[in-house]
Coordinates of C-alpha atoms in Angstrom, one line a residue:
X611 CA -16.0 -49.7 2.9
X612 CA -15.5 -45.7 3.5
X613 CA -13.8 -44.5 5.9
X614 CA -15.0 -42.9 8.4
X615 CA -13.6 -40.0 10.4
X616 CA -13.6 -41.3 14.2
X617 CA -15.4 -43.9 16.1
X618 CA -14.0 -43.1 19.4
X619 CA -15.6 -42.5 21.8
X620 CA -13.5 -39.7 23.2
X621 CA -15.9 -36.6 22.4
X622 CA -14.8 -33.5 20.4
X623 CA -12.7 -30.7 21.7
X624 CA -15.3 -28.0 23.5
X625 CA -13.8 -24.4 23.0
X626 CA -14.0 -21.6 25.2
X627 CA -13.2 -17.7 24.4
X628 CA -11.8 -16.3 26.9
X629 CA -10.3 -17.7 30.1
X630 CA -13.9 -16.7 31.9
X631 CA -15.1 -20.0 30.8
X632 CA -12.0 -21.4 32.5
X633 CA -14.0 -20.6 35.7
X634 CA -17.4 -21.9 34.6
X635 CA -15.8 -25.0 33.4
X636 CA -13.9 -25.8 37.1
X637 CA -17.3 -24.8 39.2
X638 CA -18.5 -28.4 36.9
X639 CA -15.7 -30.6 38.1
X640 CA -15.9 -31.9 42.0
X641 CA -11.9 -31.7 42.0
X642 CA -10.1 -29.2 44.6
X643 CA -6.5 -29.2 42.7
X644 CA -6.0 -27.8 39.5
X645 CA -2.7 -28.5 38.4
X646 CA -0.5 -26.2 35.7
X647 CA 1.3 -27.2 33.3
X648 CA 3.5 -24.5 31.9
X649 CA 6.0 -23.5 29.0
X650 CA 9.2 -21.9 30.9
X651 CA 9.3 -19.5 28.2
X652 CA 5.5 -17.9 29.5
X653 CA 5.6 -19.1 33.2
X654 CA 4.8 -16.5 35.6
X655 CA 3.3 -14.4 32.4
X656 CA 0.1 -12.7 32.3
X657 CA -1.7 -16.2 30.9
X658 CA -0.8 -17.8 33.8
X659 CA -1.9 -15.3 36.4
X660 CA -5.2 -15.1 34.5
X661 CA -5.5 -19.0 35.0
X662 CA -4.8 -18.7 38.7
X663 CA -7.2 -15.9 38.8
X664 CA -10.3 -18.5 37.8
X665 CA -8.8 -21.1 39.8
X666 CA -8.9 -19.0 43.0
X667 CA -12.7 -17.3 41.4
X668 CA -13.7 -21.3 41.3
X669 CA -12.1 -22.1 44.8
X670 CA -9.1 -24.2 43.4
X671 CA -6.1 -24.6 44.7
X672 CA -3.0 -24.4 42.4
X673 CA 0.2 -26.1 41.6
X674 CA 2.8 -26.5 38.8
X675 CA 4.9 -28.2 36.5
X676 CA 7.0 -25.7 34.2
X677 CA 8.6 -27.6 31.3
X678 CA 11.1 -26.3 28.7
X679 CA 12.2 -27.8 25.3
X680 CA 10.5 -29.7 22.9
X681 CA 10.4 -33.4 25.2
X682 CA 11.0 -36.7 24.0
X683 CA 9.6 -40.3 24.7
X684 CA 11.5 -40.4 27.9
X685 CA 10.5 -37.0 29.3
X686 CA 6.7 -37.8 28.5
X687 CA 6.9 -40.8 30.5
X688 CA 8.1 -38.9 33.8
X689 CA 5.7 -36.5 32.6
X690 CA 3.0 -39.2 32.4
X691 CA 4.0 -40.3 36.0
X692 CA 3.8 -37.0 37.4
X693 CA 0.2 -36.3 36.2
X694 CA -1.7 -39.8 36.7
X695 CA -3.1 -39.0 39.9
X696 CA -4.1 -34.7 39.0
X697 CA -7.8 -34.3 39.4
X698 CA -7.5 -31.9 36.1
X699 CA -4.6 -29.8 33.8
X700 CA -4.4 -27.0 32.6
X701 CA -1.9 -26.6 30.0
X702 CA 0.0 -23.5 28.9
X703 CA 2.1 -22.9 26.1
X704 CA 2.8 -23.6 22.3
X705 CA 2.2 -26.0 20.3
X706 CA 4.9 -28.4 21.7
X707 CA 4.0 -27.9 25.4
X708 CA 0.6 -28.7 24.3
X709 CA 1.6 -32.4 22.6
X710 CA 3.5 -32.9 25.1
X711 CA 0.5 -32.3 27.6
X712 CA -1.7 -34.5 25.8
X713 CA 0.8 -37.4 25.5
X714 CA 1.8 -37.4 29.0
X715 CA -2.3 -37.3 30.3
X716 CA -3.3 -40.1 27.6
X717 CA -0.2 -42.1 28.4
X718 CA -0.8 -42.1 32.1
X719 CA -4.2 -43.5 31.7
X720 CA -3.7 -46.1 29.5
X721 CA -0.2 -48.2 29.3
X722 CA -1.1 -49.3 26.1
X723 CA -0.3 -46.3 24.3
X724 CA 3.4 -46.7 25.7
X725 CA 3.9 -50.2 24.2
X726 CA 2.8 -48.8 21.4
X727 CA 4.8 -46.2 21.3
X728 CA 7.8 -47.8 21.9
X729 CA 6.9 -50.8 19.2
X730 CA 10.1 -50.6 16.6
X731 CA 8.8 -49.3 13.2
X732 CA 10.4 -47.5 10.3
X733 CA 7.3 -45.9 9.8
X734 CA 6.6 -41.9 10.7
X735 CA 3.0 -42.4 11.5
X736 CA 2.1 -44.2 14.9
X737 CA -1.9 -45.2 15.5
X738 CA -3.3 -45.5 18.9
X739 CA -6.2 -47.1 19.6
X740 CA -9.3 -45.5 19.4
X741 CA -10.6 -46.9 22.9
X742 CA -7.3 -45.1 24.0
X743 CA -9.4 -42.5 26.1
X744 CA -7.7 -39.6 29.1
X745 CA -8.8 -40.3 32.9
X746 CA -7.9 -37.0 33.8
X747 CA -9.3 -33.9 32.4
X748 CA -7.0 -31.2 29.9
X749 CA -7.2 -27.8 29.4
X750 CA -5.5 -26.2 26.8
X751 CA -4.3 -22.6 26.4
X752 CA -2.7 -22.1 23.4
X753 CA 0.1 -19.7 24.0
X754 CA 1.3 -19.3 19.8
X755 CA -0.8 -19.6 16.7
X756 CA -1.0 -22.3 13.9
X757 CA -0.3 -25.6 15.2
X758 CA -3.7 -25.9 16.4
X759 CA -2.6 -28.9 18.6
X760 CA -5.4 -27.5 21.1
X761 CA -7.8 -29.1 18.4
X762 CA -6.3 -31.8 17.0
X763 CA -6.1 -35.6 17.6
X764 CA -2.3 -35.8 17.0
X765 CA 1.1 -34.8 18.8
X766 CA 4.6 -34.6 17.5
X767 CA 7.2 -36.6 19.2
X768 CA 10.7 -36.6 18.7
X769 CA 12.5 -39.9 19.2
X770 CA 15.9 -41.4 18.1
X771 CA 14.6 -42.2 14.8
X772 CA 13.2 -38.7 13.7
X773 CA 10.5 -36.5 14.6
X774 CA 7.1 -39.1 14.6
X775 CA 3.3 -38.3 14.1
X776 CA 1.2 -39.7 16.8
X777 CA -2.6 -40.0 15.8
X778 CA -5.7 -40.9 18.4
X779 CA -8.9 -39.1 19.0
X780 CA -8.1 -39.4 22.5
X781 CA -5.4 -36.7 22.2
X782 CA -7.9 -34.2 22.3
X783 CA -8.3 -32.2 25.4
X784 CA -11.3 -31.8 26.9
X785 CA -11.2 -27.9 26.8
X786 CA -9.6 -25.6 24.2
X787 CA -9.7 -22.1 25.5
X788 CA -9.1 -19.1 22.8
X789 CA -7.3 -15.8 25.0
X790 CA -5.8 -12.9 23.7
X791 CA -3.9 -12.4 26.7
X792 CA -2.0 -16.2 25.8
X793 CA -0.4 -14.4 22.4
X794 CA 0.5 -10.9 23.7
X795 CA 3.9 -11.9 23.9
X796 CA 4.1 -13.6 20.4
X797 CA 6.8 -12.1 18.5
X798 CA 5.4 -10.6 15.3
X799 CA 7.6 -12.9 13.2
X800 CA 6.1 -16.3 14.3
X801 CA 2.6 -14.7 14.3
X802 CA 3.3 -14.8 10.8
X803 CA 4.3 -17.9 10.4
X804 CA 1.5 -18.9 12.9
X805 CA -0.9 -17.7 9.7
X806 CA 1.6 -19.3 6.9
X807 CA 1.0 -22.9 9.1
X808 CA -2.5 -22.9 9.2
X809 CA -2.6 -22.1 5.1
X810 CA 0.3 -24.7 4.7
X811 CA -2.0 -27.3 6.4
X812 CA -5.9 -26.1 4.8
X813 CA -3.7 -25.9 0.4
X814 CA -2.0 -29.2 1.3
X815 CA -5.3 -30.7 2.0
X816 CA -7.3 -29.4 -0.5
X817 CA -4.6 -29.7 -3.8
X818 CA -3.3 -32.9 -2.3
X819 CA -6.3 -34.3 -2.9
X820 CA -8.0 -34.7 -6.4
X821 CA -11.4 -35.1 -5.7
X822 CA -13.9 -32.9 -6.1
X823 CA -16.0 -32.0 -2.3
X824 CA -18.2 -29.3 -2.7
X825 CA -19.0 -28.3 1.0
X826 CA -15.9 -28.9 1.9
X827 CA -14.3 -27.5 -0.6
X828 CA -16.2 -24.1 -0.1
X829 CA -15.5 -24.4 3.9
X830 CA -11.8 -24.3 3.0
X831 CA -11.9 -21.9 0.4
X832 CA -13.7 -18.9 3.0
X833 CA -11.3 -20.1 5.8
X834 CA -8.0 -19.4 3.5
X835 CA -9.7 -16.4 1.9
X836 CA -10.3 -15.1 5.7
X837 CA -6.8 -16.1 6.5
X838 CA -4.5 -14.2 3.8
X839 CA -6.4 -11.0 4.5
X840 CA -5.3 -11.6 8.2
X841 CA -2.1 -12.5 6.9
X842 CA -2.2 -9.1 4.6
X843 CA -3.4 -7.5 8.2
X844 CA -0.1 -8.8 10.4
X845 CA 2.4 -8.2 7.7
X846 CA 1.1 -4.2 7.7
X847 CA 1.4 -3.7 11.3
X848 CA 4.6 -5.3 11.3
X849 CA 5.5 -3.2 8.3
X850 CA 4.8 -0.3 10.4
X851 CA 6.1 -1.1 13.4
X852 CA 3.0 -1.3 15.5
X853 CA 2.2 -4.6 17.4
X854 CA -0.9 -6.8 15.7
X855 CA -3.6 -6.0 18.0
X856 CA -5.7 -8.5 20.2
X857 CA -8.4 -9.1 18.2
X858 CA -6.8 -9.8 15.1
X859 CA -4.5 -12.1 17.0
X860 CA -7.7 -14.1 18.1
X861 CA -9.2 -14.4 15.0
X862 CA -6.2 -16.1 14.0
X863 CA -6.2 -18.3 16.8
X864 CA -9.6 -19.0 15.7
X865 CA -8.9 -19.9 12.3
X866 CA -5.8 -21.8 13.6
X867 CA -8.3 -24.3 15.6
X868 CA -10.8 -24.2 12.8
X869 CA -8.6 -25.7 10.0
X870 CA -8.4 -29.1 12.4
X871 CA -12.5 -29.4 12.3
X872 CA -13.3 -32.7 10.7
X873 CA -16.2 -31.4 9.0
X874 CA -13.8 -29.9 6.4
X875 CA -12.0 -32.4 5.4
X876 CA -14.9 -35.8 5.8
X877 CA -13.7 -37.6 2.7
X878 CA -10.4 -36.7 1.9
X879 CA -7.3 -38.6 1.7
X880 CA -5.6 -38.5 5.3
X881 CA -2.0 -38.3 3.6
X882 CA -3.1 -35.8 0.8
X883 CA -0.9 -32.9 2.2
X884 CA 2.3 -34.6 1.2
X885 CA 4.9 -31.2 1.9
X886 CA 3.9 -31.9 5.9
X887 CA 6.4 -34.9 5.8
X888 CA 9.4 -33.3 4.0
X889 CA 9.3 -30.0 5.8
X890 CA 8.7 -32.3 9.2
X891 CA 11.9 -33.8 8.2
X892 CA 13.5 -31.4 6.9
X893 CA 13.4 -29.2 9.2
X894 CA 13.9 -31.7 12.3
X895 CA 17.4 -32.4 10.4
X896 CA 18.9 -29.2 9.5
X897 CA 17.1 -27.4 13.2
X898 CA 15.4 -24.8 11.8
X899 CA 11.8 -24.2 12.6
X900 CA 9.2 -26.2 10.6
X901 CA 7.2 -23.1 9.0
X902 CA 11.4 -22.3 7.7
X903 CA 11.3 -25.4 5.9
X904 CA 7.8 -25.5 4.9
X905 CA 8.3 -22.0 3.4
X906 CA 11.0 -23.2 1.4
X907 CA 9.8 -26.2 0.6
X908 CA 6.4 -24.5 -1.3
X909 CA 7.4 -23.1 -4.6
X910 CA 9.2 -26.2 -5.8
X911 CA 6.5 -28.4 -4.7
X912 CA 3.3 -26.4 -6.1
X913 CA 6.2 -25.7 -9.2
X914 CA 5.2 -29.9 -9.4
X915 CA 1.8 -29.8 -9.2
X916 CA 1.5 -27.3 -11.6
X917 CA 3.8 -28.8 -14.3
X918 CA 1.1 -31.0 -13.9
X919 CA 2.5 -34.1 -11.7
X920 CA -0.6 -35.6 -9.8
X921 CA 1.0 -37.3 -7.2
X922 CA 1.8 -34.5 -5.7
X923 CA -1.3 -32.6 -6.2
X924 CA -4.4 -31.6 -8.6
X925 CA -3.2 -28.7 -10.7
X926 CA -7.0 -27.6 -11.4
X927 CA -7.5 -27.7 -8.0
X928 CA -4.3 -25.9 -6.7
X929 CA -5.4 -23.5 -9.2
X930 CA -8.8 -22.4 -8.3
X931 CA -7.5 -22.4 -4.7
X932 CA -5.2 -19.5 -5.8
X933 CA -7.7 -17.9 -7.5
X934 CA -9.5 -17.8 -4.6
X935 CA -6.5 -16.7 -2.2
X936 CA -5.6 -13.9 -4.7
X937 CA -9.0 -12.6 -5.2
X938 CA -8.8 -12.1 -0.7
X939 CA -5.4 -10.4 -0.8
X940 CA -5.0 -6.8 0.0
X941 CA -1.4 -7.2 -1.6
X942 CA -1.6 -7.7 -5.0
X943 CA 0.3 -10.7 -6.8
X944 CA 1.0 -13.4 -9.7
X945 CA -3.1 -14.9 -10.1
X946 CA -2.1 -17.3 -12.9
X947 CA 1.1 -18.8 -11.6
X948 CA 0.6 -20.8 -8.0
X949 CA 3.9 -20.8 -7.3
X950 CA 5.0 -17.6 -8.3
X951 CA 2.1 -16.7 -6.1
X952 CA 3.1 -17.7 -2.7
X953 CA 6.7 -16.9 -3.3
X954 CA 5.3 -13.4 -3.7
X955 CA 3.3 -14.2 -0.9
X956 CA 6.2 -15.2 1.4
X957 CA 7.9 -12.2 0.5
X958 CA 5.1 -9.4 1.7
X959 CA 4.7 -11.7 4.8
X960 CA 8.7 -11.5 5.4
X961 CA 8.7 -15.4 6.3
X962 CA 12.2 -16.5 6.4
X963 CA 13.0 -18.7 4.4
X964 CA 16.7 -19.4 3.4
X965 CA 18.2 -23.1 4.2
X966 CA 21.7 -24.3 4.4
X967 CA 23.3 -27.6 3.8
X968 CA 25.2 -29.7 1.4
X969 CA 24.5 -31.5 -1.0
X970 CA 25.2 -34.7 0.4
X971 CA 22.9 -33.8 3.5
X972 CA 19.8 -32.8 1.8
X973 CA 20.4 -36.6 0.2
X974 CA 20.3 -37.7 3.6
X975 CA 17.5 -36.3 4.7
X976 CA 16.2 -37.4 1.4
X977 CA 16.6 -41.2 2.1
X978 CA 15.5 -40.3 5.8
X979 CA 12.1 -38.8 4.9
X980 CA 11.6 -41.5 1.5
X981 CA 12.4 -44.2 4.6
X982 CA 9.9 -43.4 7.1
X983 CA 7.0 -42.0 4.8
X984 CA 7.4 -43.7 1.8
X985 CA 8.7 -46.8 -0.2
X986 CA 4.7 -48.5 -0.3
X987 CA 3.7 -46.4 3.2
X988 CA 0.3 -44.3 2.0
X989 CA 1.6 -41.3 3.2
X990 CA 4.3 -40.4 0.4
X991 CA 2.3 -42.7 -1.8
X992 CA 4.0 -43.2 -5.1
X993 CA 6.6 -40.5 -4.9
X994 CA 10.0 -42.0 -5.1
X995 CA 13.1 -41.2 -3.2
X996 CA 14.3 -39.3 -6.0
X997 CA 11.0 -37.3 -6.4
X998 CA 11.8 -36.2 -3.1
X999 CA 15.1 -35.4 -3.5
X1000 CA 14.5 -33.1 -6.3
X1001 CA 11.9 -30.9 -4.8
X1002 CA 14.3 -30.9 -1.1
X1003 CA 17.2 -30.0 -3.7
X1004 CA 15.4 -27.2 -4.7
X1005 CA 14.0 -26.0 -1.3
X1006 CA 17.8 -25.4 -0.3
X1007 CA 19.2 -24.4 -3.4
X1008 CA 21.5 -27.7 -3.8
X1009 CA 22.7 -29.3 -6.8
X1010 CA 20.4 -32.8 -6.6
X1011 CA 23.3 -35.6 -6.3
X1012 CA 22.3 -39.4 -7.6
X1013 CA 20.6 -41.1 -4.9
X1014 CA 19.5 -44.7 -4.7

């Protein structure tokens, strides 16, 4: 049988742009409380104010919760406590806060999720049920770019064991609301990065998989052919010292939610974007920021695809998806050569991307990443531990040692 993309029957993510239709969304709900859920690093910004503004416009009363770091299985749980009885949330903040939001609202309404979350498994990728479904109502204002978490059925979670993937349509908030007052304070550096995410994810997808989708082929190609010339747009104002403006900061926003639609990727393989699980790990280990490793992690691997190796990738595909990217840059660059391509790439968008460690702790993380996504798991497929190795190696500059 084919798979199919969801039977839950948790409905899709509605979007708003603009925190007006914050307002027009609360005059719907018969609840009196709205509570806020914050990231410390925006409370009391101009996002917030704004929300409190349609809350008071809708006759709400307000409260908060301001949260800091990235949480872990423990701190969603209290979290999850905390929020049970809210009439609705409204969540501000990054990508993190966000997961974190949606964890702690599913988790309060359904204990299930908890047992399985806490079920011992060497695997990276945990699958709730898709009856799992949120009592209360979420709200999500997404505070940075790329992550698109305010879209998407799935949360990071860090737990003893490594940084886990936690999948279930009923993840998805009830609102996603698009603001270019959430990004103002974005530094230009991680607006960057924001953009390199969202083409990490939409490449991955497409040259990880080898077969051939017309529509959604050509609804990924105008996405990343829209995105680099964003991209191209950040990278000048940042060049020039001026701050990307708001509009071009939504549009990116946009884009960022967009690349999570399941109309653009209905019948591809789930686990095609294989770099996700080494930069996930590789960055969780060394504590750098993911879009660091991922950065660093993309000329070796598209150097594979290329060579051609197809369990990494399609190398016609990969191909005519640089082709395509090229063709949209306002930056000219390598056409013929993938790899050379988004190293040049990387460079005009001045993504850092230098990593650090020894030899014998890129093995580690090696055997750490081989061990929860690999080793017969579908996501790593039939890459071997010392497939990974190599291309991890390479990402940090380290002579590859023998593993086993």
């Amino acid at each position: 049988m084919e798979p199919v993309w969801s039977l839950s029957r948790h409905p899709l993510t509605r979007v708003a742009y603009g925190l007006d239709g914050l307002s027009q969304w609360l005059t719907r709900h018969a609840g009196r409380r709205l509570t806020i859920l914050v990231d410390a690093a925006v409370a009391d910004g101009e996002a917030e104010a704004r929300v409190r503004e349609r809350a008071a416009w809708a006759d709400r009363d307000t409260e908060r919760i301001v949260l800091s770091g990235p949480g872990d299985l423990a701190s969603v749980t209290r979290l999850a406590a905390d929020l049970v009885d809210r009439e609705f949330v409204v969540a501000i903040g990054g990508g993190s806060l966000l997961d974190q939001a949606k964890l702690a609202v599913l988790l309060g309404s359904d204990p299930a999720v908890g047992d399985r979350l806490t079920v011992r498994q060497r695997s990276g990728l945990v699958l709730l049920s898709a009856d799992s479904a949120p009592r209360v109502p979420l709200v999500a204002v997404p505070t940075t770019v790329g992550t698109g978490s305010e879209l998407s059925g799935a949360v990071c979670l860090s737990t003893p064991e490594g940084k886990r993937l936690v999948l279930g349509n009923g993840l998805q908030p009830e609102v996603a609301v698009y603001d270019a007052v959430a990004t103002r304070t974005l530094p230009g550096d991680l607006l960057a990065e924001g953009v390199l995410e969202v083409l990490f994810r939409l490449a991955g997808m497409y040259a990880g998989d080898h077969r051939e989708l017309p529509t959604e082929d050509a609804f990924a190609e105008t996405l990343l052919r829209r995105l680099v010339r964003l991209g191209d747009e950040v990278a000048a104002a940042r060049a020039d010292g001026t701050a990307p403006g708001d509009a071009l900061r939504l549009e990116i926003a946009k884009l960022s939610g967009l690349s999570h639609q399941p109309w653009l990727n209905l019948g591809r393989d789930p686990c095609a974007c294989k770099g996700w699980y080494l930069a996930n790990e590789l960055s969780t280990a060394l504590g750098v920021r993911k879009m660091t490793a991922a950065a660093a992690l993309l000329p070796p691997l598209w150097r594979r695809i290329t060579r051609p190796d197809p369990r990494w990738g399609s190398a016609p595909r990969l191909a005519r998806l640089w082709r395509a990217v090229s063709a949209a840059r306002t930056v000219p660059g390598p056409v013929d050569d993938p790899a050379a391509g988004i190293d040049a790439l990387l460079d005009d968008w001045g993504i850092r991307r230098s990593l650090d460690a020894p030899p014998e702790r890129v093995a580690e993380v090696a055997r750490a990443t081989v061990r929860a996504w690999g080793q017969g798991l579908p996501t790593l497929g039939a890459l071997t531990l010392a497939d990974v190795h190599e291309v991890m190696a390479e990402a940090v500059g380290a002579p590859a040692l023998a593993t086993r």
